[in-house]
PDB file of C-alpha atoms in Angstrom:
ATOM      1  CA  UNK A 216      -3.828 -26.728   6.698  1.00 41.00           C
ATOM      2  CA  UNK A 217      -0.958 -26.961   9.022  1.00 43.00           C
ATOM      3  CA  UNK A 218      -0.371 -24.610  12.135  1.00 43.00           C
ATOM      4  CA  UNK A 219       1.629 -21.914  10.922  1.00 47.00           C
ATOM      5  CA  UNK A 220       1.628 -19.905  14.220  1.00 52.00           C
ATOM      6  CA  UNK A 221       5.368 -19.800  14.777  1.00 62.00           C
ATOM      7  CA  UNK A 222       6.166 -17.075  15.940  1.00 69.00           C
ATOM      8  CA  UNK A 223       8.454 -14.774  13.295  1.00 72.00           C
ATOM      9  CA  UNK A 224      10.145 -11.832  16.171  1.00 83.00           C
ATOM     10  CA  UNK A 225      10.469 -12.443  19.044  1.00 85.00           C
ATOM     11  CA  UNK A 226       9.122  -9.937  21.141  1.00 85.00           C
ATOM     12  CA  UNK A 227       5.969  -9.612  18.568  1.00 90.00           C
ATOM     13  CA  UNK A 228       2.906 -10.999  19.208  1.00 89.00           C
ATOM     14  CA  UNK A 229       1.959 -12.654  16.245  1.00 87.00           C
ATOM     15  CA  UNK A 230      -2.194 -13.108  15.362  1.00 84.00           C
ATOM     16  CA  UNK A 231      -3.200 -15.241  12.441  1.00 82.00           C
ATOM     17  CA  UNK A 232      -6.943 -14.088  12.111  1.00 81.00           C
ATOM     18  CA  UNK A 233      -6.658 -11.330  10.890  1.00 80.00           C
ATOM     19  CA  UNK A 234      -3.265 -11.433   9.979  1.00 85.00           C
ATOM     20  CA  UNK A 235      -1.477  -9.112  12.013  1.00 88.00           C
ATOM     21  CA  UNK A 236       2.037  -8.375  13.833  1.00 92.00           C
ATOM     22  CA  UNK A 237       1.872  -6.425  17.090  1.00 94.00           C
ATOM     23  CA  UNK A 238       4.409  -5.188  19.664  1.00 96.00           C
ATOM     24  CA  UNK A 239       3.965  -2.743  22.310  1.00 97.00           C
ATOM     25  CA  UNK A 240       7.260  -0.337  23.230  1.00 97.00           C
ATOM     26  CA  UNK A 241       7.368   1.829  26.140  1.00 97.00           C
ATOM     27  CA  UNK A 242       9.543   5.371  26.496  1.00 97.00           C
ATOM     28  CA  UNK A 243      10.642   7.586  29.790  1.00 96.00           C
ATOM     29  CA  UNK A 244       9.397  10.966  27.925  1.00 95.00           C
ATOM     30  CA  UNK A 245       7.202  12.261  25.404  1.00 94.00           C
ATOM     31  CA  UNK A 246      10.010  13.082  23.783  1.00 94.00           C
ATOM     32  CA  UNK A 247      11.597   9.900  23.258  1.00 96.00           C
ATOM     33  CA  UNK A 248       8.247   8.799  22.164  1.00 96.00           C
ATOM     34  CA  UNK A 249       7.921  11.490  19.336  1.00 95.00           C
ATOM     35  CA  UNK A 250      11.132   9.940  18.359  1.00 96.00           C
ATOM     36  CA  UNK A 251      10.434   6.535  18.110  1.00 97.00           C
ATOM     37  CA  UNK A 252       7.346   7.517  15.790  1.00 97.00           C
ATOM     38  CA  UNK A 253       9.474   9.824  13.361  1.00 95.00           C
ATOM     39  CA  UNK A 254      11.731   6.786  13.035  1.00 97.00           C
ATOM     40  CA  UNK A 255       8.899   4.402  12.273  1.00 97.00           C
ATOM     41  CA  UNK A 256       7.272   6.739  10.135  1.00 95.00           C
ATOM     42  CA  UNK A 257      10.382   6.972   7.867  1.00 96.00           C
ATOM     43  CA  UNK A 258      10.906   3.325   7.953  1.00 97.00           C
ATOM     44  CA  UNK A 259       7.291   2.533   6.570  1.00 95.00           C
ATOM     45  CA  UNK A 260       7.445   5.144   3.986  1.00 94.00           C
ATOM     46  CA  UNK A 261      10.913   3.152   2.676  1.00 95.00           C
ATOM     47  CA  UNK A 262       8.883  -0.331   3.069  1.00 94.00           C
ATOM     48  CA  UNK A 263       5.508   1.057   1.966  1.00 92.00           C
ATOM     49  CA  UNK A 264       3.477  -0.171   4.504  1.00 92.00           C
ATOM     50  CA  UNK A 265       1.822   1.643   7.183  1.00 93.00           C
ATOM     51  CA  UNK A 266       1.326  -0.106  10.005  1.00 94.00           C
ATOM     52  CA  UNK A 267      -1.158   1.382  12.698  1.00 95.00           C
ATOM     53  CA  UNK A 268       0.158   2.998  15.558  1.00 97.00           C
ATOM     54  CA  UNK A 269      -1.450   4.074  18.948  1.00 97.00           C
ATOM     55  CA  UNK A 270       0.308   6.288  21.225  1.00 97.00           C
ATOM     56  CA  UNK A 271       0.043   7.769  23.927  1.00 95.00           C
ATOM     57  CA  UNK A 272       2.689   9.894  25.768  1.00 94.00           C
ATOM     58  CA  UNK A 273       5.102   7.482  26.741  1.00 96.00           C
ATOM     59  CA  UNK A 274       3.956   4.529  24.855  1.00 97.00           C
ATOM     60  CA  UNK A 275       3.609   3.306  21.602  1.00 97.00           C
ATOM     61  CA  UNK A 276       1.816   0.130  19.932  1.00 97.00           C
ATOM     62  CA  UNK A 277       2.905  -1.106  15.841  1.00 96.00           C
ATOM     63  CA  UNK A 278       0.115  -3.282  14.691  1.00 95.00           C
ATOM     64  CA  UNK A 279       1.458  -4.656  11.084  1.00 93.00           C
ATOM     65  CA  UNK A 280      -1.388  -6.284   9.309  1.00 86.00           C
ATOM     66  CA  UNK A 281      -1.655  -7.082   5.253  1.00 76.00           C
ATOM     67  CA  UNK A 282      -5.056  -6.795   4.886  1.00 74.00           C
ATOM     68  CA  UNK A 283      -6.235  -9.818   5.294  1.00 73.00           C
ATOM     69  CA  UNK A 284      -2.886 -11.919   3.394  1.00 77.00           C
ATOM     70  CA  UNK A 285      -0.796 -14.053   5.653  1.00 81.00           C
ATOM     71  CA  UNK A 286       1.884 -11.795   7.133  1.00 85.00           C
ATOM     72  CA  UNK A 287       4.833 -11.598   4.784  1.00 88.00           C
ATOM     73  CA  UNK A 288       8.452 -11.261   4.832  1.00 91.00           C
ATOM     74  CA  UNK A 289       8.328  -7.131   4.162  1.00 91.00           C
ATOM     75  CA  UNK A 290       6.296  -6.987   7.174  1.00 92.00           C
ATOM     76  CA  UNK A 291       8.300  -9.636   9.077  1.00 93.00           C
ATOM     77  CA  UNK A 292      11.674  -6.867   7.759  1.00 95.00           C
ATOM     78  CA  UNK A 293       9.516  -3.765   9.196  1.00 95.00           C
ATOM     79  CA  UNK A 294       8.920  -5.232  12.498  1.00 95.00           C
ATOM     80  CA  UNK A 295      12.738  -6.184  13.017  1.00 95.00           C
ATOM     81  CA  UNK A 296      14.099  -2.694  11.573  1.00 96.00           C
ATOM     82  CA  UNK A 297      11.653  -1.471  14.031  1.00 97.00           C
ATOM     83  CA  UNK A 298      12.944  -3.048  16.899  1.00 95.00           C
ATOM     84  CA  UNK A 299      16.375  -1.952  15.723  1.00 95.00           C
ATOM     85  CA  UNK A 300      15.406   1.449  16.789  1.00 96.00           C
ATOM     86  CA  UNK A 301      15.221   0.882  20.598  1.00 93.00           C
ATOM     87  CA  UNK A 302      18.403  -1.662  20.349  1.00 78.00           C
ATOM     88  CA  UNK A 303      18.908  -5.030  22.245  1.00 53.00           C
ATOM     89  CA  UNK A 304      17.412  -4.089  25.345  1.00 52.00           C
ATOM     90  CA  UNK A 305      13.791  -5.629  25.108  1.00 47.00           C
ATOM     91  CA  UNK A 306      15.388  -9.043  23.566  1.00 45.00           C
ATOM     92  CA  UNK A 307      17.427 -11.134  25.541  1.00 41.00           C
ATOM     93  CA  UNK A 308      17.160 -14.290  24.072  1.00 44.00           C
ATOM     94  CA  UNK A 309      19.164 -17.045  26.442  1.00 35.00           C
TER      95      UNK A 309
ATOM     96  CA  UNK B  83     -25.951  12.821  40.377  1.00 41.00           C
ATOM     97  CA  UNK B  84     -27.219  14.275  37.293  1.00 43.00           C
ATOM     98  CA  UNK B  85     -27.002  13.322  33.348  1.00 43.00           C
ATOM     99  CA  UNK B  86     -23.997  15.382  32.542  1.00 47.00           C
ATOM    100  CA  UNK B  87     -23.828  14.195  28.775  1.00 52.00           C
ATOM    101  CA  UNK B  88     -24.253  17.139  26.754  1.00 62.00           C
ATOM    102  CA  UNK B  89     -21.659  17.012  23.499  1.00 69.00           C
ATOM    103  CA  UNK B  90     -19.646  19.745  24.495  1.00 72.00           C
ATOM    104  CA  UNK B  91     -18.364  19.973  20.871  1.00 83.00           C
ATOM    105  CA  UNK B  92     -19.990  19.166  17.291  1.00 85.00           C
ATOM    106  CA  UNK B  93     -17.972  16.089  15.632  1.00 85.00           C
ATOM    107  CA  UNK B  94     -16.352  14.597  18.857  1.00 90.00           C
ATOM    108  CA  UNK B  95     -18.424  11.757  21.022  1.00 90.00           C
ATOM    109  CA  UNK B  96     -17.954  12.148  24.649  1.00 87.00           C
ATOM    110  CA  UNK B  97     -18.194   9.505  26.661  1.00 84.00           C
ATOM    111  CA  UNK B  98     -18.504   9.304  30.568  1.00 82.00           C
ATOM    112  CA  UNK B  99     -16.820   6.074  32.261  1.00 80.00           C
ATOM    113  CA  UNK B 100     -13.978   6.723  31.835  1.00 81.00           C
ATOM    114  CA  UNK B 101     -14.668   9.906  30.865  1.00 84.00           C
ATOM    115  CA  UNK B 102     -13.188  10.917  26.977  1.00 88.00           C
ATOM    116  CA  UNK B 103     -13.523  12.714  24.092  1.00 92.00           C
ATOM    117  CA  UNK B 104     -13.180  11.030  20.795  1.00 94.00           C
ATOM    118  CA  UNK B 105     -13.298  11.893  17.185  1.00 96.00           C
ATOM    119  CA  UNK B 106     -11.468   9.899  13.997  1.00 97.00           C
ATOM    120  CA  UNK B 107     -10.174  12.624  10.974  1.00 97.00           C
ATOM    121  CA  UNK B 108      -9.829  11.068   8.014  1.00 97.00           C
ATOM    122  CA  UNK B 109      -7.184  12.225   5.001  1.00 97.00           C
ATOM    123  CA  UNK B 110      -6.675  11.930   1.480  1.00 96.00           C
ATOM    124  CA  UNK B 111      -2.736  11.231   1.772  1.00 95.00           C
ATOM    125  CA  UNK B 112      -0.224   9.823   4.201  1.00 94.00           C
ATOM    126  CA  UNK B 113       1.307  13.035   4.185  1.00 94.00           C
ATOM    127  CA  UNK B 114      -1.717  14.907   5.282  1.00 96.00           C
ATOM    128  CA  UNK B 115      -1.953  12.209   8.230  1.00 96.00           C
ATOM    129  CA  UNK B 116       1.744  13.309   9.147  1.00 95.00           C
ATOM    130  CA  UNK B 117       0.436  16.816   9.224  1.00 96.00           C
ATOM    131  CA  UNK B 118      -1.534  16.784  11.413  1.00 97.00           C
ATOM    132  CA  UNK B 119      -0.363  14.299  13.745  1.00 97.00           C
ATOM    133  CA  UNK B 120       3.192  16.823  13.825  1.00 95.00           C
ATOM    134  CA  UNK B 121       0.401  19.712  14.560  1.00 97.00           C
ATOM    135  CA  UNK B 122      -1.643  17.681  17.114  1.00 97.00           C
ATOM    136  CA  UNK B 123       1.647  16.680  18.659  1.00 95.00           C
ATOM    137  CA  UNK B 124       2.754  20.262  18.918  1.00 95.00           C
ATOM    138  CA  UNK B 125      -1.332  21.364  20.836  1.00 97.00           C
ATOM    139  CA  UNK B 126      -0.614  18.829  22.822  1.00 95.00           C
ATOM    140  CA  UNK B 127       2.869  19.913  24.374  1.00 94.00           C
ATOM    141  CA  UNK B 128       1.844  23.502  24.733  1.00 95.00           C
ATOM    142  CA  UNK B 129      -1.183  22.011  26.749  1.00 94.00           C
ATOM    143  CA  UNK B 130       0.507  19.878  28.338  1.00 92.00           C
ATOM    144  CA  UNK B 131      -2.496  17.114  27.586  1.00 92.00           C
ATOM    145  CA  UNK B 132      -1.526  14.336  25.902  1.00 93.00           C
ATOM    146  CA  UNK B 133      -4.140  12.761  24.041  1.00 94.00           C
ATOM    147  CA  UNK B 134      -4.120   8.650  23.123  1.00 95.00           C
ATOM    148  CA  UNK B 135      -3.255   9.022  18.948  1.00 97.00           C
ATOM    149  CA  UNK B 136      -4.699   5.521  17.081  1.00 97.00           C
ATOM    150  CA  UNK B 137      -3.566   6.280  13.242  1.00 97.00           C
ATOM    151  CA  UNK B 138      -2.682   4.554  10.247  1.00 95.00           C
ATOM    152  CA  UNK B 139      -2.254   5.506   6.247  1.00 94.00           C
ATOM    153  CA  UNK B 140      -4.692   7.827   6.304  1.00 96.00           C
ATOM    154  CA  UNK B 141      -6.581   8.210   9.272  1.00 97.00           C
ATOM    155  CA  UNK B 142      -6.402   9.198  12.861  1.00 97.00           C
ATOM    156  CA  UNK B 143      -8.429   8.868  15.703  1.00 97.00           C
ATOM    157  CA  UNK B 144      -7.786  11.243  18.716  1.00 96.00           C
ATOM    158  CA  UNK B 145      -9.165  10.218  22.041  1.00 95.00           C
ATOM    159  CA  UNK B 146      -8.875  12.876  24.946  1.00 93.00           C
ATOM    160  CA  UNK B 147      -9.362  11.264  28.356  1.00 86.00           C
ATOM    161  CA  UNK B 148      -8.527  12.948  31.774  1.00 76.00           C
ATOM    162  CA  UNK B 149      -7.217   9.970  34.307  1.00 74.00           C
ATOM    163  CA  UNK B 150     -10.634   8.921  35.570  1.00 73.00           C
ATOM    164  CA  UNK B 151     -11.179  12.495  35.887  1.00 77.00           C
ATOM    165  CA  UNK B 152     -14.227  14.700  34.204  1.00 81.00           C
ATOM    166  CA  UNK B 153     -13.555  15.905  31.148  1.00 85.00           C
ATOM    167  CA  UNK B 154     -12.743  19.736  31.919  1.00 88.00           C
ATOM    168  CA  UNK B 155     -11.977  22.927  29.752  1.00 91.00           C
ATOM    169  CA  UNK B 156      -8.249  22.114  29.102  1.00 91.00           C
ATOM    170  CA  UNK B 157      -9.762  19.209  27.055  1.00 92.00           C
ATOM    171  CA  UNK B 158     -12.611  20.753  25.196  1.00 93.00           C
ATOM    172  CA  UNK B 159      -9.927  23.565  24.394  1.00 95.00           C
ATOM    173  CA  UNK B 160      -7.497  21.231  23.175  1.00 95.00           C
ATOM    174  CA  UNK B 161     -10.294  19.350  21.181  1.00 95.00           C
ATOM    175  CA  UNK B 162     -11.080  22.780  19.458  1.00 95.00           C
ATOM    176  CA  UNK B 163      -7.786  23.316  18.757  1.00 96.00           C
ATOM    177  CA  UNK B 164      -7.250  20.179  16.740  1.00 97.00           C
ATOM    178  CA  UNK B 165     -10.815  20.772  14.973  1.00 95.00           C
ATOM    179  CA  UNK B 166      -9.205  24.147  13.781  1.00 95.00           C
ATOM    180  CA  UNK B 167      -6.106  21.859  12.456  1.00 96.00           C
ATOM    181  CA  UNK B 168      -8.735  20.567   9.404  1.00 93.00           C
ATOM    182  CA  UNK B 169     -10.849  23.785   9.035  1.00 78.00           C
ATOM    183  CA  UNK B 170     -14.618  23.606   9.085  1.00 53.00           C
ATOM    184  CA  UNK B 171     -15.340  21.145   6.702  1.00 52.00           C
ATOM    185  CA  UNK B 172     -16.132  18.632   9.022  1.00 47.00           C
ATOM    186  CA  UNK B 173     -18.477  20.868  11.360  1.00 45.00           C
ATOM    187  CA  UNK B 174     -21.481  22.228   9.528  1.00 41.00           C
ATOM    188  CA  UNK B 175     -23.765  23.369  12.300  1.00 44.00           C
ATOM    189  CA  UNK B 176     -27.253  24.064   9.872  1.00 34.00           C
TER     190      UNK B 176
END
C-alpha cells in the first residue's frame, strides 16, 4: 500500500478514509447561491452521482464520496465541471 | 435562568447552545428531494430566514438556527411551514 493522497483538484480537499472529495464555495447573495445549486444539481443528474451538499445562504459545501470505493475519475470529472461553474477565480495556480 | 427546552414542534429537535431547530426528511426519489428543497427555498425567501440545507440523493436535513439568538416565532413558523411541505405523515400526535 502506497500513499495515494495526491491531491486530484486543486482547490478540493481530498480525504482518503472515507473516500471523499470536498470543496467549500462562497456567493455575495442568496441568489447566486440558488444558482450555483441548480447548476450542480443538473450536473449530477448527467454524471449520476449525488454528491451531498450543505448550504446555507451564501455558501455552499460539495462533499463527493463513492461509498466507501477509492474516489474515481467520474467523481474526479464532477468536481472539475463543478468548479467550471464559478470560473477561474478561486484557482490561480502560479 | 430557567430550563427553556420544551419541543416547540413534534418531529424537529431543538437544541439550545447555539440555539436550533433540526429535523432530517427523508424521500423516496431524487426528484422528491428537489421538491422540496425548490419549496423550502421558496419559505425561506418569503421569511426572509434562511435555514442551513445538508442534503443528498434522497434526504435532507434542515437546521434552523437564529445567530446565537433564541429560537423565536419566525422560526417555529417557518419550521411548520416546511412540515406542511410533506403532509402529516411524519407527525402522528396519538
Amino acid at each position: 500500500m502506497h500513499d495515494d493522497s495526491s491531491n486530484p483538484i486543486p482547490g478540493w480537499q481530498k480525504q482518503d478514509l472515507p473516500p471523499m472529495l470536498t470543496r467549500r464555495f462562497e456567493f455575495e447573495s442568496y441568489g447566486m447561491t440558488r444558482q450555483f445549486l441548480d447548476a450542480v444539481a443538473k450536473l449530477s443528474e448527467e454524471a449520476a452521482l449525488y454528491p451531498n451538499l450543505s448550504f446555507g445562504k451564501t455558501y455552499v459545501s460539495v462533499t463527493i464520496d463513492s461509498d466507501g470505493k477509492k474516489i474515481g475519475p467520474d467523481a474526479v470529472s464532477l468536481a472539475q465541471k463543478i468548479d467550471s461553474l464559478v470560473g477561474q477565480k478561486n484557482q490561480s495556480p502560479g
